[in-house]
mmCIF file of C-alpha atoms in Angstrom:
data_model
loop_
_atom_site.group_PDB
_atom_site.id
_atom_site.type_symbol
_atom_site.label_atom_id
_atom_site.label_comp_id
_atom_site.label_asym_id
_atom_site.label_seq_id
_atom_site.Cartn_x
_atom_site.Cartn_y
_atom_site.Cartn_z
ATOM 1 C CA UNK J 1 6.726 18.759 -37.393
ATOM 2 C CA UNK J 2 2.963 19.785 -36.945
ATOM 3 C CA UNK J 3 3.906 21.832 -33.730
ATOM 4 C CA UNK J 4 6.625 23.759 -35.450
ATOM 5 C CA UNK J 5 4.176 24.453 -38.507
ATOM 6 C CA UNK J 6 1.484 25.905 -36.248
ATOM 7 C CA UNK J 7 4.371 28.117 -34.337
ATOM 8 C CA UNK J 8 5.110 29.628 -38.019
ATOM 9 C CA UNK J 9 1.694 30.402 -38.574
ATOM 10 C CA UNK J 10 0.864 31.658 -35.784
ATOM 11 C CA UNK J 11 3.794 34.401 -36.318
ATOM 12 C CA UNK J 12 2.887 34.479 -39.835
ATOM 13 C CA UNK J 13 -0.956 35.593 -38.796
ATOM 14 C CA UNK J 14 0.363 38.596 -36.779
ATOM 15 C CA UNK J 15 2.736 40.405 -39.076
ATOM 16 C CA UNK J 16 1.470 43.612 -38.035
ATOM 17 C CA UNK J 17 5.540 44.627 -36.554
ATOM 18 C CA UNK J 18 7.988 42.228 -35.339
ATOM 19 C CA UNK J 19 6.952 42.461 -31.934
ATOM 20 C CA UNK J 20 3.500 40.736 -32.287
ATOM 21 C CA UNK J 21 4.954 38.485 -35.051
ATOM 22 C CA UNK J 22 7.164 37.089 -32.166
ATOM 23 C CA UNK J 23 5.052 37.375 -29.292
ATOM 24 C CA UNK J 24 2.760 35.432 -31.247
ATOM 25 C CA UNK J 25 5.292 32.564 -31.838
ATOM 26 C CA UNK J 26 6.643 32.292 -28.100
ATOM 27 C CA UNK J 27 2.528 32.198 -27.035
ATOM 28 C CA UNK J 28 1.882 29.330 -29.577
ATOM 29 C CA UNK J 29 5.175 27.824 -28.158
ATOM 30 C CA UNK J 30 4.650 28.097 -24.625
ATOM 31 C CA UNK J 31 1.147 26.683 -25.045
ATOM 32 C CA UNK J 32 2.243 23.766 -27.015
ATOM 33 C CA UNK J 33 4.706 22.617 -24.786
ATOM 34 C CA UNK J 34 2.512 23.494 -21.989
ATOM 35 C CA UNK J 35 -0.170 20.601 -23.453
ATOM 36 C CA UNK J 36 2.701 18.060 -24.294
ATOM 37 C CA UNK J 37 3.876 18.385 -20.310
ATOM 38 C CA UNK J 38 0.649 17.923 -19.133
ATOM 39 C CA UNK J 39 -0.130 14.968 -21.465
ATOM 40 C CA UNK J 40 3.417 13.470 -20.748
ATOM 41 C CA UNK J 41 2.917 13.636 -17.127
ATOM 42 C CA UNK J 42 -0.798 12.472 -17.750
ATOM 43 C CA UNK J 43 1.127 9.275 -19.217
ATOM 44 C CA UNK J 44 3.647 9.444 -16.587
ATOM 45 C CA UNK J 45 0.661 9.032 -14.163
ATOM 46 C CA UNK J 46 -1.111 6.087 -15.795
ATOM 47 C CA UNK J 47 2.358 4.316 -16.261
ATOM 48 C CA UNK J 48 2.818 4.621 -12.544
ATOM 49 C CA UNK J 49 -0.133 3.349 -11.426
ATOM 50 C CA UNK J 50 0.002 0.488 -13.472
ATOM 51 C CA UNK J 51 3.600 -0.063 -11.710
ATOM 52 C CA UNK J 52 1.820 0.540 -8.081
ATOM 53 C CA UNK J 53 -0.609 -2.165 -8.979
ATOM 54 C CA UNK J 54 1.742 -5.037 -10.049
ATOM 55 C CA UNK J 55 3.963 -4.368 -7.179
ATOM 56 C CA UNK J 56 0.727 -4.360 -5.064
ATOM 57 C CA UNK J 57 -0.005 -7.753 -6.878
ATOM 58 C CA UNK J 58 3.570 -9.197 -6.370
ATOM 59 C CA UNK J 59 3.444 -8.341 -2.954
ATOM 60 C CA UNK J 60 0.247 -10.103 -2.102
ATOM 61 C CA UNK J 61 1.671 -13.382 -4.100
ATOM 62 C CA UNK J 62 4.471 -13.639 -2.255
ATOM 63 C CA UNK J 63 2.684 -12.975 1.635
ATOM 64 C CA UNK J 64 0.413 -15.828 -0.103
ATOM 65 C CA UNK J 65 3.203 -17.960 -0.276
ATOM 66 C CA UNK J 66 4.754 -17.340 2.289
ATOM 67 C CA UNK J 67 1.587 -17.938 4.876
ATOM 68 C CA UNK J 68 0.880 -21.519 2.789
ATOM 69 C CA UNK J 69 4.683 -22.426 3.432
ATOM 70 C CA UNK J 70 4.440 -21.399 7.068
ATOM 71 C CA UNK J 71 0.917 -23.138 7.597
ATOM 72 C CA UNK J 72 2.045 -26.386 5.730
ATOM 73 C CA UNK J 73 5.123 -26.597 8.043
ATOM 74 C CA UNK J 74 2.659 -26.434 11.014
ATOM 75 C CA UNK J 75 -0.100 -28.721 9.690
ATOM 76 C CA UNK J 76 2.364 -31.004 8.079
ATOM 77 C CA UNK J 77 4.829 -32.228 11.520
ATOM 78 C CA UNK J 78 1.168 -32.255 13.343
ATOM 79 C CA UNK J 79 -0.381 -34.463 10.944
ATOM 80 C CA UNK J 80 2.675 -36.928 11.070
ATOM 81 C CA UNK J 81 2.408 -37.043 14.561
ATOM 82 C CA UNK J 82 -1.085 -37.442 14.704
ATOM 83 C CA UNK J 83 -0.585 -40.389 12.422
ATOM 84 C CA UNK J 84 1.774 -41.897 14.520
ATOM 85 C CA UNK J 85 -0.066 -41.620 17.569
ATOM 86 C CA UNK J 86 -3.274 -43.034 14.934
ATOM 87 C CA UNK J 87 -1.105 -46.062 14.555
ATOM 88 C CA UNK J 88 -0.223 -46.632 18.548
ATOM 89 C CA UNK J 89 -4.299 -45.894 19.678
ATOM 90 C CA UNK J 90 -3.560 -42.752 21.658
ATOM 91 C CA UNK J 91 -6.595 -41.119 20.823
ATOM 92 C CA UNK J 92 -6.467 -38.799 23.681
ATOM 93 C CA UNK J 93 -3.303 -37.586 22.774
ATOM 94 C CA UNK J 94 -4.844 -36.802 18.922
ATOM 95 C CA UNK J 95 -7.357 -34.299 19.833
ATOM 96 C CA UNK J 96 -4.966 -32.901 22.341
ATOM 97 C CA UNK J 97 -2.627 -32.911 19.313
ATOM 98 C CA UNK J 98 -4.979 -31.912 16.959
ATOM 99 C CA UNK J 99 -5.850 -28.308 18.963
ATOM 100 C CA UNK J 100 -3.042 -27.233 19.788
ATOM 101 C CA UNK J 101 -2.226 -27.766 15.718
ATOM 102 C CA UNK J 102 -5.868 -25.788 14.676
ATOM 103 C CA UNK J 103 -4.536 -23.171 18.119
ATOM 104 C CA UNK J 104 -1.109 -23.030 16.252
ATOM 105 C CA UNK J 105 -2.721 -22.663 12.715
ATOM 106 C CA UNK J 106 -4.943 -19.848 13.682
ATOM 107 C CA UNK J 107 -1.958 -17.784 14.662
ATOM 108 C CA UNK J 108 -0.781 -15.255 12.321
ATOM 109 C CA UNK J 109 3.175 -15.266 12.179
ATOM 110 C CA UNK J 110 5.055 -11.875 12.190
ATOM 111 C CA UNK J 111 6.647 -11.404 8.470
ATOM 112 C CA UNK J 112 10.563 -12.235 9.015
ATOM 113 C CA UNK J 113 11.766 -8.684 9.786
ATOM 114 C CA UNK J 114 8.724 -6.821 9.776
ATOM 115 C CA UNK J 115 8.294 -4.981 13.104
ATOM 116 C CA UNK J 116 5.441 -5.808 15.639
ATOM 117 C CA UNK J 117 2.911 -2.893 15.681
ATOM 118 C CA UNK J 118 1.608 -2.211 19.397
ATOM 119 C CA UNK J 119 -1.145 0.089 19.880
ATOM 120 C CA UNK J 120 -0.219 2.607 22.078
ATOM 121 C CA UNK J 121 -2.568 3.048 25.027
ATOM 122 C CA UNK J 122 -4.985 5.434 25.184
ATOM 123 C CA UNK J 123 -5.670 7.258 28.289
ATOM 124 C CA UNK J 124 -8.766 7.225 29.699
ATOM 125 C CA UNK J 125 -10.396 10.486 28.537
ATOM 126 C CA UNK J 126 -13.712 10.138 31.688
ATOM 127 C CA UNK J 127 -10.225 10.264 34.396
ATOM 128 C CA UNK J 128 -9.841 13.593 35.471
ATOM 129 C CA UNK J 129 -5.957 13.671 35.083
ATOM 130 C CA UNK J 130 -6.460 13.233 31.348
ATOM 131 C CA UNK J 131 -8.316 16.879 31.361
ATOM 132 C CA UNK J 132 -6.154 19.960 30.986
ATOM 133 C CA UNK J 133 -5.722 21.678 34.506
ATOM 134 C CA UNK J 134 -7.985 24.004 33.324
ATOM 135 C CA UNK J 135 -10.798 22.340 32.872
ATOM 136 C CA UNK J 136 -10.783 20.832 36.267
ATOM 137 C CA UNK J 137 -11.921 23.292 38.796
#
């Protein structure tokens, strides 16, 4: 309502012939809705990186829960085992037990379906066949 009163005046300020009467109004217009886009997409902006950041936050939860899950299934059949062999006196066979559990702990697993980044290798940039042919004389 506000907007569409300050279009009027501004045509009602410039009654000087219709032309600047109505150029007057279409430069009031276009510069109003010129602010509202930018403040809309301003808002558009925050609301999006408010998304980005609880997605980001969801994400992290569940790779947390995930890695607990995977480490308690490691530590947990080791443990029962090592309490077993605790019970028969095989304490040779607990500590080899036990580090090949901590080895098997350490380990990061791949995320099911997440693809194994390589490094590609880098050739040796001192090796002459590395240079372009015409550097090498």
């Amino acid at each position: 309502m506000l907007f569409c009163a300050v279009v009027a005046a501004a045509g009602l300020l410039n009654t000087a012939d219709a032309y600047t009467c109505v150029n007057a109004m279409v430069n009031a217009l276009t510069q109003g809705l010129v602010l509202f886009g930018v403040t809309r997409l301003n808002d558009l902006r925050t609301q999006l990186h408010a998304a980005r950041h609880e997605l980001a936050e969801a994400s992290v939860a569940e790779e947390r829960e995930r890695a607990s899950r995977d480490l308690e299934s490691v530590l947990g059949s080791s443990l029962s085992a090592i309490i077993t062999l605790a019970a028969q006196g095989r304490t040779g066979d607990i500590l080899t037990l036990a580090r090949r559990a901590a080895a098997r702990a350490r380990q990061a697993p791949p995320r099911p379906g997440a693809a194994v980044f390589r490094r590609p290798h880098a050739p040796d940039w001192r090796s002459p066949s590395w240079w372009p042919r015409t550097w090498v004389s």
